XYZ file of C-alpha atoms in Angstrom:
375
model
C 0.054 -0.053 0.055
C 1.474 3.394 -0.871
C 2.206 6.297 1.431
C -0.692 8.311 -0.235
C -3.397 5.808 0.097
C -2.542 5.293 3.746
C -3.126 9.163 4.250
C -6.404 8.981 2.451
C -7.668 5.978 4.504
C -6.518 7.907 7.767
C -8.282 10.957 6.514
C -11.572 9.008 5.763
C -11.312 9.775 2.336
C -12.967 7.395 -0.058
C -10.403 5.715 -2.511
C -12.223 5.223 -5.929
C -10.541 2.488 -8.172
C -11.779 1.202 -11.301
C -9.538 -2.014 -10.769
C -11.320 -5.211 -9.931
C -11.206 -6.586 -6.575
C -10.421 -10.054 -7.827
C -7.468 -10.362 -10.128
C -7.795 -12.896 -12.969
C -4.491 -12.330 -14.295
C -2.775 -15.422 -12.613
C -5.203 -17.774 -14.301
C -4.738 -16.122 -17.751
C -1.042 -16.318 -17.381
C -1.359 -20.130 -16.437
C -3.330 -20.473 -19.611
C -0.475 -18.959 -21.593
C 2.260 -21.012 -20.042
C 2.383 -23.715 -22.820
C 3.438 -21.003 -25.171
C 6.792 -20.525 -23.272
C 8.709 -23.486 -24.747
C 7.921 -22.697 -28.310
C 8.834 -19.108 -27.941
C 12.132 -20.033 -26.185
C 12.925 -22.716 -28.973
C 12.174 -19.726 -31.717
C 14.630 -17.274 -29.897
C 17.368 -19.926 -29.481
C 17.106 -21.287 -33.075
C 17.010 -17.761 -34.637
C 20.182 -17.054 -32.483
C 21.849 -20.010 -33.654
C 20.935 -19.171 -37.160
C 22.099 -15.485 -36.896
C 25.583 -16.684 -35.616
C 25.974 -19.565 -38.037
C 25.414 -17.507 -40.964
C 28.009 -14.757 -39.561
C 30.592 -17.374 -39.007
C 30.003 -19.774 -42.172
C 29.105 -17.033 -44.847
C 30.735 -13.935 -43.218
C 27.322 -11.870 -43.181
C 27.033 -8.998 -41.244
C 24.728 -9.305 -38.232
C 21.785 -7.591 -39.808
C 21.996 -9.792 -42.833
C 22.387 -12.876 -40.720
C 19.351 -11.986 -38.668
C 17.443 -11.569 -42.008
C 18.786 -14.655 -43.702
C 17.953 -16.678 -40.472
C 14.129 -15.338 -40.147
C 13.154 -16.149 -43.790
C 14.869 -19.466 -43.682
C 13.618 -20.374 -40.353
C 10.026 -19.523 -41.494
C 10.523 -20.953 -44.950
C 8.934 -17.809 -46.593
C 11.303 -17.556 -49.455
C 14.818 -17.337 -50.897
C 16.732 -15.213 -53.113
C 16.975 -11.980 -51.316
C 20.689 -12.215 -50.086
C 23.733 -14.574 -51.440
C 22.092 -18.119 -51.408
C 23.301 -18.931 -54.837
C 27.045 -18.741 -53.511
C 26.675 -20.581 -50.500
C 29.466 -23.135 -49.221
C 28.593 -26.614 -48.666
C 28.538 -26.113 -45.028
C 26.179 -23.056 -45.450
C 23.950 -25.313 -47.584
C 23.915 -28.139 -44.970
C 23.379 -25.551 -42.041
C 20.526 -23.860 -44.066
C 18.572 -26.996 -44.799
C 18.907 -27.882 -41.075
C 17.654 -24.328 -39.876
C 14.692 -24.990 -42.313
C 13.608 -28.345 -40.998
C 14.216 -27.102 -37.402
C 11.704 -24.083 -38.305
C 9.275 -26.135 -39.760
C 9.338 -28.436 -36.725
C 8.971 -25.507 -34.154
C 6.328 -23.626 -36.263
C 4.299 -26.808 -36.405
C 4.431 -27.454 -32.491
C 3.767 -23.939 -31.779
C 0.500 -23.732 -34.257
C -0.630 -27.066 -32.447
C -0.304 -25.581 -28.980
C -2.023 -22.222 -30.052
C -4.904 -24.557 -31.638
C -5.156 -26.678 -28.573
C -5.481 -23.504 -26.299
C -7.906 -21.807 -28.222
C -10.167 -24.601 -28.940
C -10.195 -25.451 -25.173
C -12.159 -22.092 -24.710
C -10.857 -21.419 -21.233
C -8.466 -18.548 -22.392
C -11.186 -16.937 -24.320
C -13.649 -17.079 -21.304
C -11.077 -15.819 -18.719
C -10.512 -12.804 -21.081
C -14.219 -12.129 -21.545
C -14.740 -12.493 -17.870
C -11.839 -9.974 -17.120
C -13.345 -7.427 -19.292
C -16.586 -7.767 -17.524
C -14.993 -7.265 -14.393
C -13.242 -4.179 -15.473
C -16.728 -2.820 -16.342
C -18.421 -3.799 -12.988
C -15.320 -2.200 -11.103
C -16.354 1.325 -12.194
C -19.883 1.035 -10.620
C -20.772 2.824 -7.702
C -23.965 2.750 -5.444
C -25.185 -0.209 -7.432
C -27.051 -3.166 -6.292
C -25.988 -6.832 -6.383
C -28.890 -9.040 -7.186
C -28.288 -12.708 -6.009
C -29.764 -15.868 -7.900
C -31.702 -15.511 -11.464
C -35.114 -16.228 -11.735
C -38.325 -14.515 -13.109
C -38.294 -12.071 -10.034
C -34.798 -11.082 -11.003
C -35.682 -10.556 -14.777
C -38.694 -8.461 -13.779
C -36.593 -6.257 -11.227
C -33.611 -5.970 -13.598
C -36.278 -4.610 -16.331
C -37.615 -1.851 -13.513
C -33.975 -1.011 -12.828
C -33.074 -0.482 -16.422
C -36.011 1.669 -16.942
C -35.319 3.610 -13.753
C -31.391 3.996 -14.739
C -30.441 2.022 -11.408
C -27.009 0.131 -11.882
C -27.142 -3.556 -10.917
C -25.095 -6.754 -11.119
C -26.583 -10.095 -11.400
C -24.755 -13.232 -9.459
C -25.757 -16.733 -10.327
C -23.752 -19.988 -10.488
C -25.555 -21.590 -13.483
C -23.562 -22.857 -16.548
C -25.514 -20.805 -19.140
C -25.297 -17.613 -17.226
C -23.803 -15.860 -20.138
C -26.667 -16.547 -22.293
C -29.339 -15.783 -19.655
C -27.825 -12.524 -19.225
C -27.839 -12.027 -23.049
C -31.588 -12.986 -23.186
C -32.566 -10.901 -20.191
C -30.415 -7.838 -20.957
C -28.320 -8.044 -17.878
C -25.668 -5.406 -18.464
C -23.536 -6.779 -15.837
C -23.229 -10.471 -14.626
C -21.010 -12.759 -12.599
C -20.965 -16.533 -12.565
C -20.108 -17.754 -9.243
C -21.924 -19.309 -6.089
C -23.781 -16.114 -4.639
C -22.784 -16.850 -0.928
C -19.000 -17.153 -1.524
C -16.546 -14.260 -1.077
C -15.312 -14.525 -4.775
C -18.813 -13.389 -5.813
C -18.750 -10.435 -3.385
C -15.224 -9.629 -4.766
C -15.952 -9.895 -8.532
C -19.527 -8.081 -8.155
C -17.760 -5.061 -6.322
C -20.022 -5.581 -3.408
C -17.921 -3.111 -1.452
C -18.746 -0.274 -3.252
C -22.819 -1.324 -3.664
C -25.475 0.376 -2.078
C -27.232 -3.032 -1.250
C -27.552 -6.780 -1.697
C -30.855 -8.370 -3.040
C -31.316 -12.067 -2.752
C -34.256 -13.474 -4.767
C -34.132 -17.210 -4.137
C -37.363 -19.074 -3.773
C -35.569 -21.145 -1.312
C -35.336 -19.618 2.072
C -31.948 -21.267 2.810
C -30.320 -19.352 0.101
C -31.392 -16.333 1.465
C -30.509 -17.032 5.092
C -26.987 -17.821 3.908
C -26.860 -14.874 1.713
C -27.916 -12.393 4.479
C -25.111 -14.094 6.955
C -22.488 -13.851 4.395
C -23.250 -10.186 3.591
C -23.520 -9.002 7.173
C -19.875 -10.751 7.873
C -18.372 -9.195 4.769
C -19.783 -6.074 6.004
C -17.989 -6.292 9.240
C -14.850 -7.297 7.567
C -14.897 -4.009 5.516
C -15.827 -1.742 8.350
C -18.286 0.144 6.268
C -21.742 1.282 6.717
C -24.438 -1.551 6.549
C -25.598 -2.596 3.169
C -29.369 -2.327 2.376
C -30.288 -6.002 2.299
C -33.601 -7.050 0.560
C -34.802 -10.454 0.156
C -38.163 -12.254 -0.997
C -40.135 -14.752 1.000
C -42.612 -17.278 0.160
C -44.705 -17.146 3.282
C -45.194 -14.720 6.255
C -43.445 -16.900 8.705
C -40.555 -16.727 6.336
C -40.721 -13.046 6.238
C -40.418 -12.940 9.966
C -37.398 -14.992 10.257
C -35.695 -13.256 7.522
C -35.954 -9.866 9.156
C -34.760 -11.341 12.450
C -31.663 -12.760 10.742
C -30.746 -9.100 9.383
C -32.784 -8.325 6.236
C -33.652 -4.775 6.093
C -36.759 -5.372 3.754
C -38.551 -8.567 3.028
C -41.135 -8.706 0.121
C -43.645 -11.819 0.439
C -45.003 -12.236 -3.357
C -48.103 -13.951 -2.433
C -49.144 -11.384 0.239
C -48.228 -8.763 -2.228
C -50.077 -10.066 -4.974
C -53.055 -10.722 -2.595
C -53.201 -7.097 -1.575
C -52.914 -5.873 -5.017
C -55.589 -8.230 -6.411
C -58.012 -7.074 -3.421
C -57.275 -3.311 -4.337
C -58.236 -4.103 -8.006
C -61.496 -5.931 -7.079
C -62.505 -3.296 -4.248
C -61.379 -0.236 -6.312
C -61.523 -1.136 -9.958
C -61.202 2.459 -11.010
C -57.875 2.855 -8.966
C -56.234 -0.108 -10.979
C -53.640 1.879 -12.602
C -52.760 4.629 -10.103
C -49.980 2.589 -8.321
C -48.179 2.088 -11.668
C -48.440 5.602 -12.577
C -47.827 6.916 -9.415
C -44.836 4.770 -8.083
C -43.241 2.780 -10.953
C -43.569 4.797 -13.979
C -39.852 6.100 -14.613
C -41.007 9.592 -16.190
C -43.730 10.521 -13.565
C -43.497 14.285 -12.265
C -44.699 12.742 -9.000
C -42.292 10.869 -6.377
C -42.481 9.799 -2.814
C -39.556 9.500 -0.534
C -38.815 9.679 3.245
C -36.803 12.506 4.998
C -35.301 11.906 8.307
C -35.549 14.607 10.922
C -32.445 14.401 13.206
C -31.968 15.796 16.497
C -30.343 18.864 15.463
C -32.978 19.859 12.920
C -34.733 23.156 13.165
C -38.067 21.269 12.759
C -38.130 19.422 15.684
C -40.908 20.286 18.193
C -42.483 22.496 15.194
C -46.012 21.769 13.831
C -46.075 20.427 10.337
C -47.855 23.599 9.248
C -44.884 25.624 10.489
C -42.787 24.011 7.894
C -44.787 25.296 4.914
C -43.543 22.681 2.726
C -46.724 22.677 0.629
C -46.794 26.539 0.197
C -42.981 26.703 -0.617
C -42.034 23.261 -2.332
C -45.342 22.227 -3.452
C -44.857 18.952 -0.990
C -47.135 17.215 1.073
C -46.557 15.155 4.299
C -48.606 12.074 4.090
C -47.155 9.999 6.848
C -44.753 9.934 9.725
C -42.884 7.393 11.313
C -41.802 8.435 14.662
C -38.653 6.934 16.660
C -40.541 4.145 18.373
C -42.008 2.933 15.042
C -45.543 4.212 15.402
C -46.803 5.449 12.013
C -49.217 8.426 11.686
C -51.088 8.489 8.481
C -52.308 11.580 6.842
C -51.192 13.761 9.664
C -53.028 17.092 10.492
C -51.477 20.439 10.279
C -51.073 20.663 13.952
C -49.200 17.417 14.561
C -45.867 18.010 16.414
C -42.707 16.835 14.587
C -40.329 14.871 17.044
C -36.753 13.956 16.717
C -35.312 11.089 14.912
C -38.736 10.694 12.818
C -39.307 10.071 9.184
C -41.593 12.136 7.111
C -43.241 10.633 4.026
C -43.218 13.213 1.302
C -45.286 13.303 -1.950
C -44.310 15.825 -4.551
C -41.999 16.386 -7.544
C -38.418 15.208 -7.354
C -36.897 18.716 -7.275
C -39.428 19.816 -4.423
C -38.656 16.609 -2.225
C -34.894 17.219 -2.594
C -35.244 20.884 -1.582
C -37.376 19.775 1.494
C -35.115 17.140 2.562
C -32.031 19.874 2.328
C -34.205 22.248 4.080
C -35.022 19.693 6.885
C -31.461 18.906 7.419
C -30.494 22.637 8.427
C -30.154 23.203 12.365
C -31.628 26.866 12.304
C -35.020 27.925 10.609
C -34.441 29.452 6.986
C -35.345 33.069 7.054
C -37.481 32.866 4.052
C -39.852 30.644 6.062
């Protein structure tokens, strides 16, 4: 580690590198090892040929190198003084030609064998992918491919959210191509090598979408352990569960958010059945990428000027065109559609609805320790 990197770490500066955390070069070099012997033989025979022509035919060094090269590769004759060769020169030339033919045939055989095996090309393609992934920041790593992953990937692409898909299946490259995954890693999801290749250290969170709860439990434990090894802020861990009991278990084991598809589908179908006219409101309001309306939570810390103020005193609706439709207090109690006289307590979260620009300004305003003069 260089002196400057140590200083940056001591000062708490973020070190951003586009170099992959997992180095494939040793594996690539191991695939190239069979080429060492042919290259050494070529160099040795060319050196013998050069010194031979200097000694036997009294060539200059440059002419001897030229004569050795095209004799060794059997590419042609007549450029120099072959007609006046001595008997020793003729025998030496024939020997050099046969040696060149043997070494080149041997080299071509090794080249064909290495390329036909396919391992080298796979490693080169994977190395190229890892360099692309290493440039990502604040991305999501999605573990396990299935129909949930394909749908989530489509939503992420529409909303320009960077993500990497990790799965150990043999046809992962074809799966990524079929489902338009821009970045993918073929590894066992729960292993550290998968975390390194997916650049999890720079990710915003990890998403496990396996239908097997054991996979999700293993993934949560592995991610939390890796998080402690890095000494970084907690990852946002999201999982799916097939039952409500599994949902409770995954939350206890460390998942931040757990989605139960059967329960979610039941609620959505119930809403459609009870209020048919509101069928597409959720899609338009929350999931459409170009909607002018957004919904986000804003945290009100202990130092915020908004603490112990009434909602109406914030004047978010008048100034920012943003409405507060819910409050999650520090003790976990949720207040829906709060009145303007509700007092805002410290360490609560305000659920804001409005334009993206208005919400962004509101969150910045709530972070101030003193009340802005224009309010």
